[in-house]
Short mmCIF file of C-alpha atoms in Angstrom, two decimals:
data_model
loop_
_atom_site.label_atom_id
_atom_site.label_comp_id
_atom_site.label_asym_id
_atom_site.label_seq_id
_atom_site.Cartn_x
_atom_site.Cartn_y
_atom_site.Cartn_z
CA UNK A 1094 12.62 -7.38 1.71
CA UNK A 1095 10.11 -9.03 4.19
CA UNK A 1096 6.45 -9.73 2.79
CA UNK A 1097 3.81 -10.99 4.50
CA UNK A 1098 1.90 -14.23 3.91
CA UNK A 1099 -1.39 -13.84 2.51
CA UNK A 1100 -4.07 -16.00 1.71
CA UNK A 1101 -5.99 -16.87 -0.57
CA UNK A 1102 -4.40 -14.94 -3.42
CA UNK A 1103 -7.97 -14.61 -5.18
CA UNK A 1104 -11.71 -15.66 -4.23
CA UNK A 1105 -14.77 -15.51 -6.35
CA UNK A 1106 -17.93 -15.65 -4.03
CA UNK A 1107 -21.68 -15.02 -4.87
CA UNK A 1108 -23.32 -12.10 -3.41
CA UNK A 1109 -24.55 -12.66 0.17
CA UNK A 1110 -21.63 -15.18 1.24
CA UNK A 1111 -19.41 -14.29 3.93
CA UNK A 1112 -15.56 -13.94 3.45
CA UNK A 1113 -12.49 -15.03 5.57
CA UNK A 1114 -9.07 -13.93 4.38
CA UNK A 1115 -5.71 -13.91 7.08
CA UNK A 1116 -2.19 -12.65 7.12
CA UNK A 1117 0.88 -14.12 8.58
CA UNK A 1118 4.30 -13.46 9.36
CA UNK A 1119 7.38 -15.23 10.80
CA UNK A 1120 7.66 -12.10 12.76
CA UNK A 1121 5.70 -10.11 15.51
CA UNK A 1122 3.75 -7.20 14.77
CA UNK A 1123 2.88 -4.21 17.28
CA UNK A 1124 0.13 -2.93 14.58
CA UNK A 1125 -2.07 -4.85 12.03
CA UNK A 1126 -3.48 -2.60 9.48
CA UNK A 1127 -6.40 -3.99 6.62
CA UNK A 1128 -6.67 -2.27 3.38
CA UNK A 1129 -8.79 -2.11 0.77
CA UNK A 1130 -8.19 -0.96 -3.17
CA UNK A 1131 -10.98 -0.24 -5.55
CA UNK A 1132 -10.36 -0.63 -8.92
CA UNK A 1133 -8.34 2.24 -10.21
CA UNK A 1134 -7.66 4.02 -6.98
CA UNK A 1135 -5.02 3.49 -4.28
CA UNK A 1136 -5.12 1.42 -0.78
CA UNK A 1137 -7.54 2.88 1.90
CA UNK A 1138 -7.62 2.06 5.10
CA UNK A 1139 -10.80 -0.16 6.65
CA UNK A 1140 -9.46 -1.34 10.12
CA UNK A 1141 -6.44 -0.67 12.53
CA UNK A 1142 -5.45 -3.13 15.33
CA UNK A 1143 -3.02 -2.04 17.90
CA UNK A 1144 -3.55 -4.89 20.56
CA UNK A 1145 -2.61 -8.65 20.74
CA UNK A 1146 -6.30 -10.08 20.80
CA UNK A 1147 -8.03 -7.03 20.11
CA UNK A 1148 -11.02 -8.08 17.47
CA UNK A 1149 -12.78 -4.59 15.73
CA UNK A 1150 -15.71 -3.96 13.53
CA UNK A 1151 -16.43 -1.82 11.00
CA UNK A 1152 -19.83 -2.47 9.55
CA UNK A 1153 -19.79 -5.44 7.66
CA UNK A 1154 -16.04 -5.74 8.27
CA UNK A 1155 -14.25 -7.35 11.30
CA UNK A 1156 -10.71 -8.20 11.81
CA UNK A 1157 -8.57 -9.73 14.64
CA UNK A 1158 -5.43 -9.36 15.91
CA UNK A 1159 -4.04 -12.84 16.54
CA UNK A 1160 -2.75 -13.96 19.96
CA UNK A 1161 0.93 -14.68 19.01
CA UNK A 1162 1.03 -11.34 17.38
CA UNK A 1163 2.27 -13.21 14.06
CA UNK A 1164 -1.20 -12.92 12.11
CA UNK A 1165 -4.14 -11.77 11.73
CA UNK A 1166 -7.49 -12.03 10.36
CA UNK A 1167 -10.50 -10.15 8.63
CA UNK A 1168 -14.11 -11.34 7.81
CA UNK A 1169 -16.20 -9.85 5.26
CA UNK A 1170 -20.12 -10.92 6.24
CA UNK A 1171 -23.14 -10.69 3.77
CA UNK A 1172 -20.77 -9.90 0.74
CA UNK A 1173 -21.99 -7.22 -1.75
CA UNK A 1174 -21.13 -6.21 -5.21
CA UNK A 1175 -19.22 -3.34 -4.35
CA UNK A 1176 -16.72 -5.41 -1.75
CA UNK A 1177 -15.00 -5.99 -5.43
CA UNK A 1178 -11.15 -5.45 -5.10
CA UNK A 1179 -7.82 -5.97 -3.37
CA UNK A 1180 -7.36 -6.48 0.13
CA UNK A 1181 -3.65 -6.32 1.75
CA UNK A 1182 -2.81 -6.70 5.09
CA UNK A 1183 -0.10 -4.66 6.51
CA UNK A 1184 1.96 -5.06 9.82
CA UNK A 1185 4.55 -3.24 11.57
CA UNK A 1186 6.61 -3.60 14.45
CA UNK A 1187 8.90 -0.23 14.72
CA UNK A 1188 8.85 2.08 12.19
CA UNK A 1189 8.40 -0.37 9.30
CA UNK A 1190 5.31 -0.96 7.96
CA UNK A 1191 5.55 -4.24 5.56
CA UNK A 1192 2.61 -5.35 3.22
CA UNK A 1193 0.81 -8.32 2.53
CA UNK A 1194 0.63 -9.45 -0.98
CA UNK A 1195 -3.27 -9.16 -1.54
CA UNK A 1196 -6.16 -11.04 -1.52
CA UNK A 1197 -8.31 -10.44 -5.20
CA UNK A 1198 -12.26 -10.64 -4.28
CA UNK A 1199 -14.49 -10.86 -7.15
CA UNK A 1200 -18.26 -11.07 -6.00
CA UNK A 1201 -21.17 -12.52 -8.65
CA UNK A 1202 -24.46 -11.48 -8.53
CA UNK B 301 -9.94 17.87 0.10
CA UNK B 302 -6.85 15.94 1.90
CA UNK B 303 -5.49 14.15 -0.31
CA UNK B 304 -2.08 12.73 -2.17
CA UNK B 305 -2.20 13.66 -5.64
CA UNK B 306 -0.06 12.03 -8.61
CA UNK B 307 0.60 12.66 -11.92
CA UNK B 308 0.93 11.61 -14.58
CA UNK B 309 -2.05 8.98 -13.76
CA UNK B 310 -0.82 7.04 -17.08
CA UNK B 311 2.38 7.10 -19.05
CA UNK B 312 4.23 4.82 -21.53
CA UNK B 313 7.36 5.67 -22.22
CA UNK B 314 10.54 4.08 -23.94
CA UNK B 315 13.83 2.54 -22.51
CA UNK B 316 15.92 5.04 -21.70
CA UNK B 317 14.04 7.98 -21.67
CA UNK B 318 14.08 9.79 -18.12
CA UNK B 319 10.95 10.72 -16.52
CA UNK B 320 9.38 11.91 -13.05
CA UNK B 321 6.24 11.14 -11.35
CA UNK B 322 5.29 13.85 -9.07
CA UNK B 323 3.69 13.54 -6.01
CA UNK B 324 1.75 16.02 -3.56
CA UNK B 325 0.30 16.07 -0.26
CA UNK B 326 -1.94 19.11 1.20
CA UNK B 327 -2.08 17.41 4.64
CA UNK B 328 1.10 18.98 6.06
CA UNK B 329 2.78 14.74 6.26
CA UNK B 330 5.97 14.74 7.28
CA UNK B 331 6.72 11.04 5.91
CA UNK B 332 5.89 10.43 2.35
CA UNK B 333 7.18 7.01 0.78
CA UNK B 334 6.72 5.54 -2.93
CA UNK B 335 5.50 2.15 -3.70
CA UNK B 336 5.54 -0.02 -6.98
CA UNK B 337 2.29 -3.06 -6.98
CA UNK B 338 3.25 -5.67 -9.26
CA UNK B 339 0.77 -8.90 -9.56
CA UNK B 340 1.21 -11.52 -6.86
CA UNK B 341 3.86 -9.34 -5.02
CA UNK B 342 1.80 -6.59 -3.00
CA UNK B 343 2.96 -3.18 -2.56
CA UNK B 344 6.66 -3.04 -2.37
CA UNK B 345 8.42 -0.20 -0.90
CA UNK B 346 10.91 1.92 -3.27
CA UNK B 347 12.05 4.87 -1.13
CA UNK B 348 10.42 6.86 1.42
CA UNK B 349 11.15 10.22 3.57
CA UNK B 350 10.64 10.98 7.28
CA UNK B 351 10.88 14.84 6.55
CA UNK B 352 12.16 17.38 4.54
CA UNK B 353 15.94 16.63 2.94
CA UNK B 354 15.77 13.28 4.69
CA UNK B 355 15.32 10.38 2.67
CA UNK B 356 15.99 7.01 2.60
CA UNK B 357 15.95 3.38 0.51
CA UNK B 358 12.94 0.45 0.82
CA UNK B 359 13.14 -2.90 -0.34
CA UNK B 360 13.39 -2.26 -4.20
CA UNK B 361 15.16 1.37 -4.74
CA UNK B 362 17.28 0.27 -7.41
CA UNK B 363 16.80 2.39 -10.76
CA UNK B 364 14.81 4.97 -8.63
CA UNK B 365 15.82 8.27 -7.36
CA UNK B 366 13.64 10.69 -4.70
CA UNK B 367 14.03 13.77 -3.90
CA UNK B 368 12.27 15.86 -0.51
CA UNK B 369 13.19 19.69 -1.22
CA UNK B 370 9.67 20.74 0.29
CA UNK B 371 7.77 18.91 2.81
CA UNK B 372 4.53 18.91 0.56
CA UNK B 373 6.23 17.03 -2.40
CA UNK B 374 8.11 14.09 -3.32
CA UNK B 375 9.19 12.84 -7.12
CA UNK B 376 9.88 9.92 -7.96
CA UNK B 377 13.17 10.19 -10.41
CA UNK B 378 13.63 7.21 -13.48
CA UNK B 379 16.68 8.02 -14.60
CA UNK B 380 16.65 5.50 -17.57
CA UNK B 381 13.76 3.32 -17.48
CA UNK B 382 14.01 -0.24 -17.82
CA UNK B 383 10.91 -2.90 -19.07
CA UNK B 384 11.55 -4.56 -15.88
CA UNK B 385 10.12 -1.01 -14.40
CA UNK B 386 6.90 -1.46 -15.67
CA UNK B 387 4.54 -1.37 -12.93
CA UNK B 388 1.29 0.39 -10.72
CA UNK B 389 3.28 3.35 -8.59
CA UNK B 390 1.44 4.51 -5.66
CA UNK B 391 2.82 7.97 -3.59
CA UNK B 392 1.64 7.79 0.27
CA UNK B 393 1.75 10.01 3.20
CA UNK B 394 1.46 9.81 7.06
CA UNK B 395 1.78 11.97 9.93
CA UNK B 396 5.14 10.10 11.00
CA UNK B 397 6.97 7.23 9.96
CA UNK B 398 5.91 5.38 12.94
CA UNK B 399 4.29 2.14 11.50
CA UNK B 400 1.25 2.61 13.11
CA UNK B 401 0.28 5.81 12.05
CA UNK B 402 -2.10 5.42 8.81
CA UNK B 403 -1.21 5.97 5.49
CA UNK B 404 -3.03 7.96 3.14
CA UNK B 405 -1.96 6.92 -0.92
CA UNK B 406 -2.49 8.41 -3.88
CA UNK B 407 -4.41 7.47 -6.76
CA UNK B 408 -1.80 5.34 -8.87
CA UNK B 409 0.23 5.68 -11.95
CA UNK B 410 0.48 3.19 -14.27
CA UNK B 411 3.69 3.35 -16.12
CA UNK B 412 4.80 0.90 -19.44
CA UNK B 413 8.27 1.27 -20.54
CA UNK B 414 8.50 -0.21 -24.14
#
C-alpha cells in the first residue's frame, strides 16, 4: 500500500532548539493530519489541515499545508523534554487516510 | 472517559496458537479500523469497518481476520500466528470513514509470537 515520505526518520536535539520535520507524497491530499505518540500510548492528534496553504498553530506547534497539496510541514519551537516521541504525518484524499512512517524525537537536557 | 480500549495490552504467544485482541469504543464510532506499527514502516492499515457487519481489507490483512457484530466492538482474529506477526497493534475509531474526520486510537498491544 501507499506510504508517505517522511523525514528525518529520527532527530536528537537539546532542549530549547526548534524542530522542522515534513511529509510528502507523489499524490494530492485534501487533509493533512500531524500526530503525536508518547511512549507507550497510541497516536493523538496535534493539528488538522484542511486547506492548500492553510498554516495552524497549536502552542508551540505549527504545521503547513503545502501549496501543491503533495506535502506538508510541522515546526516544533523552543523544544522541551516532554516533546519526546513519534511524530507521523497522515494524509487523505477520499476516504483513505494513509500514514507517514514517523519521525523519532529524542530531546537532551 | 471517551476512549478506545484494548486488551490484552501485552501478550506473547506461540506459532500457531489462535488468539484475539479485543477492541472497544464508548464514543458511539461508526468506523473502527486496526493497525500494526512496525519500526521504520509507520502505522500500516490491517482491516477496518465503516459500520456494523461491514468490513473491509487495508494494505496488510493477510493472516488477520475482523469481525463488526456490534457497532461498539471490533476483534482482531489471529487465526495461527506467525513470527512475522510480531508487532505494536493499535485499534482506532472515527465518526466516519471520511479521511478527514479524526481518529481516536487505542492504547497499543504489543504482541511476540515465539
Amino acid at each position: 500500500g501507499q506510504q508517505l515520505n517522511q523525514s528525518p526518520q529520527s532527530m536528537f536535539i537539546q532542549e530549547g532548539e526548534d524542530v522542522s520535520m515534513n511529509c510528502t507524497s507523489s499524490s494530492i491530499f485534501n487533509t493533512w493530519l500531524w500526530y503525536k505518540q508518547d511512549p507507550g500510548e497510541g497516536p493523538v492528534l496535534l493539528i488538522a489541515l484542511y486547506k492548500a496553504g492553510e498554516l495552524t498553530s497549536n502552542g508551540r506547534l505549527t504545521a503547513q499545508f503545502g501549496i501543491t497539496r503533495k506535502d506538508s510541514f510541522l515546526n516544533i519551537s523552543a523544544s522541551i523534554p516532554s516533546d519526546v516521541g513519534i511524530y507521523f504525518c497522515a494524509g487523505s484524499h477520499t476516504d483513505k487516510l494513509i500514514f507517514g512512517t514517523g519521525t523519532r524525537l529524542q530531546v537532551f537536557p | 472517559e471517551a476512549q478506545v480500549t484494548q486488551n490484552p495490552r501485552y501478550l506473547i504467544t506461540v506459532t500457531g496458537k489462535k488468539l484475539t485482541v479485543t477492541c472497544s469504543q464508548n464514543m458511539n464510532h461508526e468506523y473502527m479500523s486496526w493497525y500494526r506499527q512496525d519500526p521504520g514502516l509507520g502505522l500500516r492499515q490491517i482491516y477496518y469497518s465503516m459500520n456494523v457487519e461491514v468490513t473491509d481489507k487495508g494494505d496488510v490483512p493477510e493472516g488477520y481476520k475482523v469481525s463488526r457484530k456490534e457497532k461498539r466492538n471490533f476483534p482482531l482474529i489471529l487465526e495461527s500466528p506467525s513470527p512475522n506477526q510480531t508487532s505494536l497493534y493499535f485499534c482506532a475509531s472515527s465518526f466516519s470513514g471520511s479521511g478527514a474526520n479524526v481518529l481516536t486510537f487505542g492504547a497499543g498491544s504489543r504482541l511476540t509470537v515465539l
